[in-house]
Amino acid sequence: MNSILITGGAGFIGSHLTRLFVTKYPNYNIINLDALTYAGNLANLKDVANSTNYTFVKGDITDMELVKSLFDKYNFTGVLHCAAESHVDRSITDPLAFVKTNVNGTVALLQAAKDHWKGQMEGKLFYHISTDEVYGSLGADGFFTEETAYDPRSPYSASKASSDHFVRAYYHTFGLPVKISNCSNNYGPYHFPEKLIPLCIHNIINKKPLPIYGKGENVRDWLFVEDHARAIDVIFHKGRIGETYNIGGHNEWTNIALVKELCHQMDQKLGRAAGENEELITYVKDRAGHDLRYAIDSTKLKVELGWVPSLQFEEGLSKTIDWYLNNSEWLADVTSGTYQKYYEGMYG
Ligand code: NAD
Ligand code: TYD
């Protein structure tokens, strides 16, 4: 039986990945280690919480003793490392929190895996989930490939770049079997409403302003979160040890075009007049060091492992909006309390 540690499984991407592994691989024992920060929510995993092959452990990845004791107890054969501080705006306010979890936490996990698997690395795997933001910012042309030089420009991306370097260092220095994937922006159900798409869905529902940083001309390459989880599954099982794979949707949108599409779809879904939601668009002060454009070339993943995205963006966005409209309790729950304080601090 495979024993798999998933870190950050109560977060956005981690919960989709945990659900996929728990349901698709009943013979795997899945242990989800999550500190349940503001971004972690056990409601994201309600449907699999009682599965016999699933265990939740509340704890911090920087807690070396805890991490070691979990390796001893569960004899992990694989690690899917998702836990991170993940929001760029928060990394501008509090960079050290990002160093602690993203760098120190990753090294604590690497160290525990190296020690536990010493002399028996065969058949083991440490899979590190990372971001395309480590590559920096593109101009109008070009794509990030696996060979693009790292050029992180926010405290978030710098901390993720650092964690990627540590993962490769453990591969080269200690022979730890690792894989890394760097993915573009995800969207879909259970996305915390501090990020652009769920924040705007929440604000449209409540007829609140839609804050667009700068001129809204920054470009992101959006991928439906279940497609990301599927890519990780394929790479985890079939990718080559020591390799990096870029994951992306070939789906570039300027922020303003994306928010207008959202407004348009939600005019129809909420029975509002055409153009009503667009009136909520409000241009606000730009993010410091705002990366202009991200775009991923995922040819390696397609050619080597046959993965391609399954959804067109308009369809994925429609499914996502429907999920938020049908899960108003979840949305109300995560936007109460500390979220209000965060929102006021960020947007006034
Ligand atoms: P998220 O913020 O939604 O979830 C992070 C999870 O990690 C939460 O459940 C949180 O409680 C947990 N966590 C945070 N600090 C922890 C700690 N010290 N110990 C244990 N658990 C901790 O993040 P996400 O958007 O799901 O991102 C998951 C991973 O994917 C991250 O590594 C991120 O860098 C990467 N990624 C995200 C995107 C995206 O668009 N969201 C794109 C590419 C890569
Ligand atoms: P975000 O969802 O925070 O992801 P990332 O910064 O990791 O790409 O932001 C996506 C884009 O939307 C980014 O260019 C910043 C912009 N943005 C806004 O214009 N307004 C907002 O309120 C937020 C949260 C983001």
CSV table of C-alpha atoms and ligand atoms in Angstrom, one decimal:
chain,number,residue,atom,x,y,z
A,1,MET,CA,0.0,0.0,0.0
A,2,ASN,CA,1.3,3.5,-0.9
A,3,SER,CA,1.3,5.9,2.0
A,4,ILE,CA,1.1,9.5,0.7
A,5,LEU,CA,1.6,12.7,2.7
A,6,ILE,CA,-0.3,15.7,1.1
A,7,THR,CA,0.6,19.0,2.7
A,8,GLY,CA,-1.9,21.9,2.5
A,9,GLY,CA,-4.7,19.6,1.5
A,10,ALA,CA,-7.3,21.8,3.1
A,11,GLY,CA,-6.5,24.7,0.7
A,12,PHE,CA,-7.7,25.5,-2.8
A,13,ILE,CA,-5.6,23.3,-5.0
A,14,GLY,CA,-4.7,20.8,-2.2
A,15,SER,CA,-8.3,20.0,-1.6
A,16,HIS,CA,-8.9,19.1,-5.3
A,17,LEU,CA,-5.8,17.0,-5.3
A,18,THR,CA,-6.7,15.3,-2.1
A,19,ARG,CA,-10.2,14.5,-3.4
A,20,LEU,CA,-8.7,13.1,-6.6
A,21,PHE,CA,-6.2,10.9,-4.8
A,22,VAL,CA,-8.6,9.6,-2.1
A,23,THR,CA,-11.3,8.7,-4.6
A,24,LYS,CA,-9.2,7.5,-7.5
A,25,TYR,CA,-6.7,5.4,-5.4
A,26,PRO,CA,-8.6,3.6,-2.7
A,27,ASN,CA,-5.5,1.5,-2.1
A,28,TYR,CA,-3.4,4.6,-1.2
A,29,ASN,CA,-3.4,5.8,2.4
A,30,ILE,CA,-3.6,9.6,2.2
A,31,ILE,CA,-2.5,11.8,5.2
A,32,ASN,CA,-3.4,15.4,4.9
A,33,LEU,CA,-1.1,17.7,7.0
A,34,ASP,CA,-2.5,21.2,7.2
A,35,ALA,CA,-2.1,24.1,9.7
A,36,LEU,CA,-5.6,25.4,8.8
A,37,THR,CA,-4.4,29.0,8.3
A,38,TYR,CA,-7.0,31.5,7.1
A,39,ALA,CA,-6.7,29.8,3.7
A,40,GLY,CA,-7.3,26.2,4.9
A,41,ASN,CA,-10.8,25.0,5.4
A,42,LEU,CA,-11.9,21.4,6.2
A,43,ALA,CA,-15.3,22.2,4.6
A,44,ASN,CA,-13.4,21.9,1.3
A,45,LEU,CA,-13.0,18.2,2.0
A,46,LYS,CA,-16.4,17.4,3.6
A,47,ASP,CA,-17.2,14.8,0.9
A,48,VAL,CA,-14.1,12.7,1.5
A,49,ALA,CA,-13.5,13.3,5.2
A,50,ASN,CA,-14.9,10.0,6.3
A,51,SER,CA,-13.1,7.9,3.6
A,52,THR,CA,-11.3,4.9,5.2
A,53,ASN,CA,-8.1,5.7,3.3
A,54,TYR,CA,-8.0,9.4,4.5
A,55,THR,CA,-6.6,11.0,7.7
A,56,PHE,CA,-6.4,14.6,8.6
A,57,VAL,CA,-3.6,15.9,10.8
A,58,LYS,CA,-3.7,19.5,12.0
A,59,GLY,CA,-0.1,20.8,12.1
A,60,ASP,CA,2.6,23.1,10.7
A,61,ILE,CA,5.1,21.9,8.1
A,62,THR,CA,7.8,24.0,9.9
A,63,ASP,CA,7.3,21.8,13.0
A,64,MET,CA,10.3,19.4,12.3
A,65,GLU,CA,9.5,17.1,15.2
A,66,LEU,CA,5.9,16.7,14.1
A,67,VAL,CA,6.9,16.1,10.5
A,68,LYS,CA,9.5,13.5,11.5
A,69,SER,CA,7.0,11.7,13.8
A,70,LEU,CA,4.5,11.5,10.9
A,71,PHE,CA,7.1,9.9,8.6
A,72,ASP,CA,7.8,7.4,11.4
A,73,LYS,CA,4.2,6.7,12.1
A,74,TYR,CA,2.9,6.5,8.5
A,75,ASN,CA,6.1,5.4,6.6
A,76,PHE,CA,5.3,7.7,3.7
A,77,THR,CA,6.4,6.5,0.3
A,78,GLY,CA,5.4,9.8,-1.4
A,79,VAL,CA,4.9,13.4,-0.6
A,80,LEU,CA,2.7,15.9,-2.5
A,81,HIS,CA,3.8,19.2,-1.2
A,82,CYS,CA,1.1,21.9,-1.6
A,83,ALA,CA,1.2,23.8,1.6
A,84,ALA,CA,2.3,27.4,1.1
A,85,GLU,CA,1.4,31.0,1.8
A,86,SER,CA,0.1,31.8,-1.7
A,87,HIS,CA,-1.2,35.3,-2.1
A,88,VAL,CA,1.1,37.9,-3.6
A,89,ASP,CA,-0.6,40.9,-1.9
A,90,ARG,CA,-0.1,39.3,1.5
A,91,SER,CA,3.5,38.7,0.7
A,92,ILE,CA,4.0,42.4,0.2
A,93,THR,CA,2.5,43.1,3.6
A,94,ASP,CA,4.3,40.3,5.5
A,95,PRO,CA,7.2,38.7,3.6
A,96,LEU,CA,8.6,36.8,6.6
A,97,ALA,CA,5.5,34.6,6.8
A,98,PHE,CA,6.3,33.5,3.3
A,99,VAL,CA,9.9,32.7,4.1
A,100,LYS,CA,8.8,30.7,7.1
A,101,THR,CA,6.3,28.5,5.4
A,102,ASN,CA,7.4,28.4,1.8
A,103,VAL,CA,11.2,28.1,2.5
A,104,ASN,CA,11.7,26.8,6.0
A,105,GLY,CA,8.6,24.5,5.8
A,106,THR,CA,9.8,23.0,2.5
A,107,VAL,CA,13.3,22.4,3.8
A,108,ALA,CA,11.8,20.7,7.0
A,109,LEU,CA,9.9,18.3,4.8
A,110,LEU,CA,12.9,17.6,2.5
A,111,GLN,CA,15.0,16.9,5.5
A,112,ALA,CA,12.5,14.6,7.1
A,113,ALA,CA,12.1,12.7,3.7
A,114,LYS,CA,15.9,12.4,3.2
A,115,ASP,CA,16.4,11.1,6.8
A,116,HIS,CA,13.5,8.7,6.7
A,117,TRP,CA,14.3,7.3,3.2
A,118,LYS,CA,18.1,7.1,3.8
A,119,GLY,CA,19.4,4.0,2.0
A,120,GLN,CA,16.0,3.2,0.5
A,121,MET,CA,15.2,5.9,-2.0
A,122,GLU,CA,14.0,3.5,-4.6
A,123,GLY,CA,10.2,3.8,-5.2
A,124,LYS,CA,10.0,7.0,-3.1
A,125,LEU,CA,8.9,10.4,-4.4
A,126,PHE,CA,8.9,14.0,-3.1
A,127,TYR,CA,6.7,16.0,-5.5
A,128,HIS,CA,6.9,19.8,-5.1
A,129,ILE,CA,4.0,21.9,-6.4
A,130,SER,CA,5.2,25.3,-7.6
A,131,THR,CA,4.2,28.3,-9.6
A,132,ASP,CA,5.1,29.9,-13.0
A,133,GLU,CA,5.7,33.1,-11.0
A,134,VAL,CA,9.2,32.0,-10.3
A,135,TYR,CA,10.1,32.8,-13.9
A,136,GLY,CA,9.3,36.5,-13.4
A,137,SER,CA,7.3,38.7,-15.9
A,138,LEU,CA,7.0,38.4,-19.7
A,139,GLY,CA,6.7,41.2,-22.2
A,140,ALA,CA,4.0,41.0,-24.9
A,141,ASP,CA,5.6,37.9,-26.5
A,142,GLY,CA,7.1,34.6,-25.5
A,143,PHE,CA,6.3,31.8,-23.1
A,144,PHE,CA,7.9,30.3,-19.9
A,145,THR,CA,9.5,27.0,-20.7
A,146,GLU,CA,11.2,24.6,-18.2
A,147,GLU,CA,14.5,26.2,-19.3
A,148,THR,CA,13.5,29.8,-18.6
A,149,ALA,CA,15.9,31.4,-16.0
A,150,TYR,CA,14.3,32.1,-12.6
A,151,ASP,CA,13.6,35.8,-12.1
A,152,PRO,CA,11.1,36.1,-9.2
A,153,ARG,CA,10.0,39.6,-8.4
A,154,SER,CA,7.5,39.4,-5.5
A,155,PRO,CA,8.2,38.1,-2.0
A,156,TYR,CA,5.8,35.3,-2.8
A,157,SER,CA,7.5,34.2,-6.0
A,158,ALA,CA,11.0,34.7,-4.4
A,159,SER,CA,10.0,32.3,-1.6
A,160,LYS,CA,8.6,29.8,-4.1
A,161,ALA,CA,11.8,30.1,-6.2
A,162,SER,CA,13.9,29.5,-3.2
A,163,SER,CA,11.9,26.4,-2.3
A,164,ASP,CA,12.3,25.0,-5.8
A,165,HIS,CA,16.0,25.5,-5.5
A,166,PHE,CA,16.1,23.6,-2.3
A,167,VAL,CA,14.1,20.7,-3.8
A,168,ARG,CA,16.7,20.5,-6.7
A,169,ALA,CA,19.5,20.8,-4.2
A,170,TYR,CA,18.2,17.8,-2.3
A,171,TYR,CA,18.0,15.8,-5.6
A,172,HIS,CA,21.6,16.6,-6.6
A,173,THR,CA,23.2,16.5,-3.2
A,174,PHE,CA,21.4,13.7,-1.4
A,175,GLY,CA,19.8,11.8,-4.3
A,176,LEU,CA,16.3,12.5,-3.0
A,177,PRO,CA,13.8,11.4,-5.8
A,178,VAL,CA,12.0,14.6,-6.6
A,179,LYS,CA,9.7,16.1,-9.2
A,180,ILE,CA,8.6,19.7,-9.6
A,181,SER,CA,5.7,21.3,-11.5
A,182,ASN,CA,5.3,25.0,-12.1
A,183,CYS,CA,1.7,25.9,-12.9
A,184,SER,CA,-0.1,29.0,-14.2
A,185,ASN,CA,-3.0,30.7,-12.3
A,186,ASN,CA,-5.7,28.3,-11.2
A,187,TYR,CA,-9.4,29.0,-10.9
A,188,GLY,CA,-12.5,27.0,-9.8
A,189,PRO,CA,-14.5,25.9,-6.8
A,190,TYR,CA,-13.1,26.4,-3.2
A,191,HIS,CA,-10.9,29.3,-4.4
A,192,PHE,CA,-10.4,31.7,-1.5
A,193,PRO,CA,-12.0,35.1,-2.3
A,194,GLU,CA,-8.8,37.1,-1.9
A,195,LYS,CA,-7.8,36.1,-5.4
A,196,LEU,CA,-9.1,37.9,-8.5
A,197,ILE,CA,-11.8,35.6,-9.8
A,198,PRO,CA,-13.6,34.5,-6.5
A,199,LEU,CA,-13.2,38.1,-5.1
A,200,CYS,CA,-15.0,39.5,-8.1
A,201,ILE,CA,-17.7,36.8,-8.0
A,202,HIS,CA,-18.3,37.5,-4.4
A,203,ASN,CA,-18.5,41.3,-5.0
A,204,ILE,CA,-20.8,41.0,-8.0
A,205,ILE,CA,-23.2,38.9,-6.0
A,206,ASN,CA,-23.2,41.7,-3.3
A,207,LYS,CA,-23.1,44.6,-5.9
A,208,LYS,CA,-19.8,45.8,-4.5
A,209,PRO,CA,-17.0,47.5,-6.5
A,210,LEU,CA,-14.7,45.2,-8.5
A,211,PRO,CA,-11.1,46.5,-7.8
A,212,ILE,CA,-8.9,46.4,-10.9
A,213,TYR,CA,-5.3,47.1,-10.2
A,214,GLY,CA,-3.7,49.7,-12.5
A,215,LYS,CA,-5.2,49.7,-16.0
A,216,GLY,CA,-6.2,46.0,-15.9
A,217,GLU,CA,-3.8,45.2,-18.7
A,218,ASN,CA,-1.8,42.6,-16.9
A,219,VAL,CA,-2.2,39.1,-18.4
A,220,ARG,CA,-2.6,35.8,-16.7
A,221,ASP,CA,-2.8,32.3,-18.1
A,222,TRP,CA,-5.8,30.6,-16.4
A,223,LEU,CA,-6.3,26.9,-15.8
A,224,PHE,CA,-9.2,25.1,-14.3
A,225,VAL,CA,-8.1,23.6,-10.9
A,226,GLU,CA,-9.3,20.1,-11.7
A,227,ASP,CA,-7.1,20.1,-14.8
A,228,HIS,CA,-4.1,21.1,-12.6
A,229,ALA,CA,-4.9,18.2,-10.2
A,230,ARG,CA,-5.1,15.8,-13.1
A,231,ALA,CA,-1.7,17.0,-14.4
A,232,ILE,CA,-0.2,16.5,-11.0
A,233,ASP,CA,-1.6,12.9,-10.9
A,234,VAL,CA,0.0,12.2,-14.4
A,235,ILE,CA,3.3,13.7,-13.4
A,236,PHE,CA,3.3,12.0,-10.0
A,237,HIS,CA,2.8,8.5,-11.6
A,238,LYS,CA,4.5,8.8,-15.0
A,239,GLY,CA,6.9,11.8,-14.9
A,240,ARG,CA,10.6,11.4,-14.8
A,241,ILE,CA,12.5,11.7,-11.5
A,242,GLY,CA,14.5,14.9,-11.2
A,243,GLU,CA,12.5,16.7,-13.9
A,244,THR,CA,10.4,19.8,-13.9
A,245,TYR,CA,7.1,20.1,-15.8
A,246,ASN,CA,5.3,23.4,-16.7
A,247,ILE,CA,1.5,23.2,-16.5
A,248,GLY,CA,-0.6,25.9,-18.2
A,249,GLY,CA,-3.9,26.4,-20.0
A,250,HIS,CA,-2.8,28.3,-23.2
A,251,ASN,CA,-5.5,30.6,-22.0
A,252,GLU,CA,-4.3,34.2,-21.7
A,253,TRP,CA,-6.6,37.0,-20.5
A,254,THR,CA,-6.0,40.6,-19.5
A,255,ASN,CA,-7.5,41.2,-16.1
A,256,ILE,CA,-10.0,43.7,-17.5
A,257,ALA,CA,-11.2,41.3,-20.3
A,258,LEU,CA,-11.6,38.5,-17.8
A,259,VAL,CA,-13.6,40.6,-15.3
A,260,LYS,CA,-15.8,41.8,-18.2
A,261,GLU,CA,-16.5,38.2,-19.2
A,262,LEU,CA,-17.4,37.4,-15.6
A,263,CYS,CA,-19.7,40.4,-15.4
A,264,HIS,CA,-21.4,39.4,-18.6
A,265,GLN,CA,-22.0,35.8,-17.5
A,266,MET,CA,-23.2,36.9,-14.1
A,267,ASP,CA,-25.6,39.5,-15.6
A,268,GLN,CA,-27.3,36.5,-17.3
A,269,LYS,CA,-27.1,34.1,-14.3
A,270,LEU,CA,-28.4,36.7,-11.8
A,271,GLY,CA,-31.1,38.0,-14.1
A,272,ARG,CA,-29.6,41.5,-14.2
A,273,ALA,CA,-29.7,43.9,-17.1
A,274,ALA,CA,-26.9,43.5,-19.7
A,275,GLY,CA,-24.0,45.7,-18.6
A,276,GLU,CA,-25.2,46.2,-15.1
A,277,ASN,CA,-22.4,44.3,-13.4
A,278,GLU,CA,-19.7,46.1,-15.5
A,279,GLU,CA,-20.7,49.3,-13.8
A,280,LEU,CA,-19.1,47.9,-10.6
A,281,ILE,CA,-15.6,47.9,-12.2
A,282,THR,CA,-13.4,50.3,-10.3
A,283,TYR,CA,-9.7,51.0,-11.2
A,284,VAL,CA,-7.6,51.2,-8.1
A,285,LYS,CA,-3.9,51.8,-7.2
A,286,ASP,CA,-1.7,49.2,-8.9
A,287,ARG,CA,0.0,46.4,-7.0
A,288,ALA,CA,3.7,47.2,-6.2
A,289,GLY,CA,6.0,45.4,-8.6
A,290,HIS,CA,3.0,44.0,-10.5
A,291,ASP,CA,4.2,41.4,-13.0
A,292,LEU,CA,2.9,42.3,-16.5
A,293,ARG,CA,2.3,38.9,-18.1
A,294,TYR,CA,2.6,35.1,-17.3
A,295,ALA,CA,2.2,32.5,-20.1
A,296,ILE,CA,3.2,28.9,-20.0
A,297,ASP,CA,4.5,26.6,-22.7
A,298,SER,CA,3.4,23.2,-21.5
A,299,THR,CA,4.6,21.3,-24.6
A,300,LYS,CA,6.9,19.0,-22.6
A,301,LEU,CA,3.9,17.8,-20.5
A,302,LYS,CA,1.8,17.3,-23.6
A,303,VAL,CA,4.4,15.5,-25.6
A,304,GLU,CA,5.9,13.3,-22.8
A,305,LEU,CA,2.8,12.5,-20.8
A,306,GLY,CA,-0.1,13.3,-23.1
A,307,TRP,CA,-1.8,15.9,-20.7
A,308,VAL,CA,-3.9,18.7,-22.2
A,309,PRO,CA,-6.5,20.9,-20.5
A,310,SER,CA,-10.0,19.6,-20.7
A,311,LEU,CA,-12.1,22.8,-20.5
A,312,GLN,CA,-12.5,25.9,-22.5
A,313,PHE,CA,-12.2,29.0,-20.2
A,314,GLU,CA,-15.8,30.3,-20.7
A,315,GLU,CA,-17.1,26.9,-19.8
A,316,GLY,CA,-14.8,26.6,-16.8
A,317,LEU,CA,-15.7,30.1,-15.6
A,318,SER,CA,-19.4,29.3,-16.0
A,319,LYS,CA,-19.0,26.1,-13.9
A,320,THR,CA,-17.1,28.1,-11.3
A,321,ILE,CA,-19.7,30.9,-11.0
A,322,ASP,CA,-22.4,28.2,-10.7
A,323,TRP,CA,-20.5,26.6,-7.9
A,324,TYR,CA,-20.2,29.9,-5.9
A,325,LEU,CA,-23.9,30.6,-6.5
A,326,ASN,CA,-24.9,27.1,-5.2
A,327,ASN,CA,-22.5,27.3,-2.2
A,328,SER,CA,-23.5,30.5,-0.6
A,329,GLU,CA,-23.0,29.0,2.8
A,330,TRP,CA,-19.4,28.2,2.1
A,331,LEU,CA,-18.9,31.7,0.7
A,332,ALA,CA,-20.6,33.4,3.6
A,333,ASP,CA,-18.5,31.4,6.1
A,334,VAL,CA,-15.1,32.2,4.5
A,335,THR,CA,-15.9,35.9,4.1
A,336,SER,CA,-17.0,36.5,7.7
A,337,GLY,CA,-14.8,37.5,10.5
A,338,THR,CA,-11.1,38.0,9.7
A,339,TYR,CA,-11.8,38.3,6.0
A,340,GLN,CA,-13.7,41.6,6.6
A,341,LYS,CA,-10.6,43.0,8.4
A,342,TYR,CA,-8.3,41.9,5.5
A,343,TYR,CA,-10.7,43.3,2.9
A,344,GLU,CA,-10.8,46.7,4.6
A,345,GLY,CA,-7.0,46.8,5.0
A,346,MET,CA,-6.5,46.0,1.3
A,347,TYR,CA,-9.3,47.9,-0.3
A,348,GLY,CA,-10.5,50.5,2.2
B,1,NAD,P1,-4.0,28.1,-0.6
B,1,NAD,O1,-3.5,29.4,0.0
B,1,NAD,O2,-5.4,28.1,-1.1
B,1,NAD,O3,-3.8,26.9,0.4
B,1,NAD,C1,-2.7,26.7,1.2
B,1,NAD,C2,-2.9,25.7,2.2
B,1,NAD,O4,-1.7,25.5,2.9
B,1,NAD,C3,-4.0,26.0,3.2
B,1,NAD,O5,-4.8,24.9,3.5
B,1,NAD,C4,-3.2,26.4,4.5
B,1,NAD,O6,-3.9,26.1,5.7
B,1,NAD,C5,-2.0,25.5,4.3
B,1,NAD,N1,-0.8,26.0,5.0
B,1,NAD,C6,-0.3,27.3,4.9
B,1,NAD,N2,0.8,27.4,5.7
B,1,NAD,C7,1.0,26.1,6.3
B,1,NAD,C8,2.0,25.6,7.2
B,1,NAD,N3,3.0,26.3,7.6
B,1,NAD,N4,1.9,24.3,7.5
B,1,NAD,C9,0.8,23.5,7.1
B,1,NAD,N5,-0.1,24.0,6.2
B,1,NAD,C10,0.0,25.3,5.8
B,1,NAD,O7,-3.0,27.8,-1.8
B,1,NAD,P2,-3.3,27.2,-3.2
B,1,NAD,O8,-3.7,28.3,-4.1
B,1,NAD,O9,-4.1,26.0,-3.1
B,1,NAD,O10,-1.8,26.8,-3.6
B,1,NAD,C11,-1.3,25.5,-3.3
B,1,NAD,C12,0.1,25.4,-3.9
B,1,NAD,O11,0.0,25.5,-5.3
B,1,NAD,C13,1.0,26.4,-3.4
B,1,NAD,O12,2.3,25.8,-3.2
B,1,NAD,C14,1.1,27.5,-4.5
B,1,NAD,O13,2.3,28.1,-4.5
B,1,NAD,C15,0.9,26.6,-5.7
B,1,NAD,N6,0.3,27.2,-6.9
B,1,NAD,C16,-0.9,27.9,-6.8
B,1,NAD,C17,-1.4,28.5,-7.9
B,1,NAD,C18,-2.8,29.2,-7.8
B,1,NAD,O14,-3.2,29.8,-8.9
B,1,NAD,N7,-3.5,29.2,-6.7
B,1,NAD,C19,-0.8,28.4,-9.2
B,1,NAD,C20,0.4,27.6,-9.2
B,1,NAD,C21,0.9,27.1,-8.1
B,2,TYD,P1,-4.3,37.1,-8.2
B,2,TYD,O1,-5.6,36.3,-8.3
B,2,TYD,O2,-3.9,37.7,-6.9
B,2,TYD,O3,-3.2,36.1,-8.7
B,2,TYD,P2,-1.6,36.4,-9.0
B,2,TYD,O4,-1.2,37.7,-8.5
B,2,TYD,O5,-0.9,35.3,-8.3
B,2,TYD,O6,-1.5,36.3,-10.5
B,2,TYD,O7,-4.3,38.2,-9.2
B,2,TYD,C1,-4.6,37.9,-10.6
B,2,TYD,C2,-4.4,39.2,-11.4
B,2,TYD,O8,-5.5,40.1,-11.0
B,2,TYD,C3,-3.1,40.0,-11.0
B,2,TYD,O9,-2.6,40.6,-12.2
B,2,TYD,C4,-3.5,41.0,-10.0
B,2,TYD,C5,-5.0,41.3,-10.4
B,2,TYD,N1,-5.9,41.7,-9.3
B,2,TYD,C6,-6.7,42.9,-9.4
B,2,TYD,O10,-6.6,43.6,-10.4
B,2,TYD,N2,-7.5,43.2,-8.4
B,2,TYD,C7,-7.6,42.4,-7.3
B,2,TYD,O11,-8.4,42.8,-6.3
B,2,TYD,C8,-6.8,41.2,-7.2
B,2,TYD,C9,-6.9,40.3,-6.0
B,2,TYD,C10,-6.0,40.9,-8.2
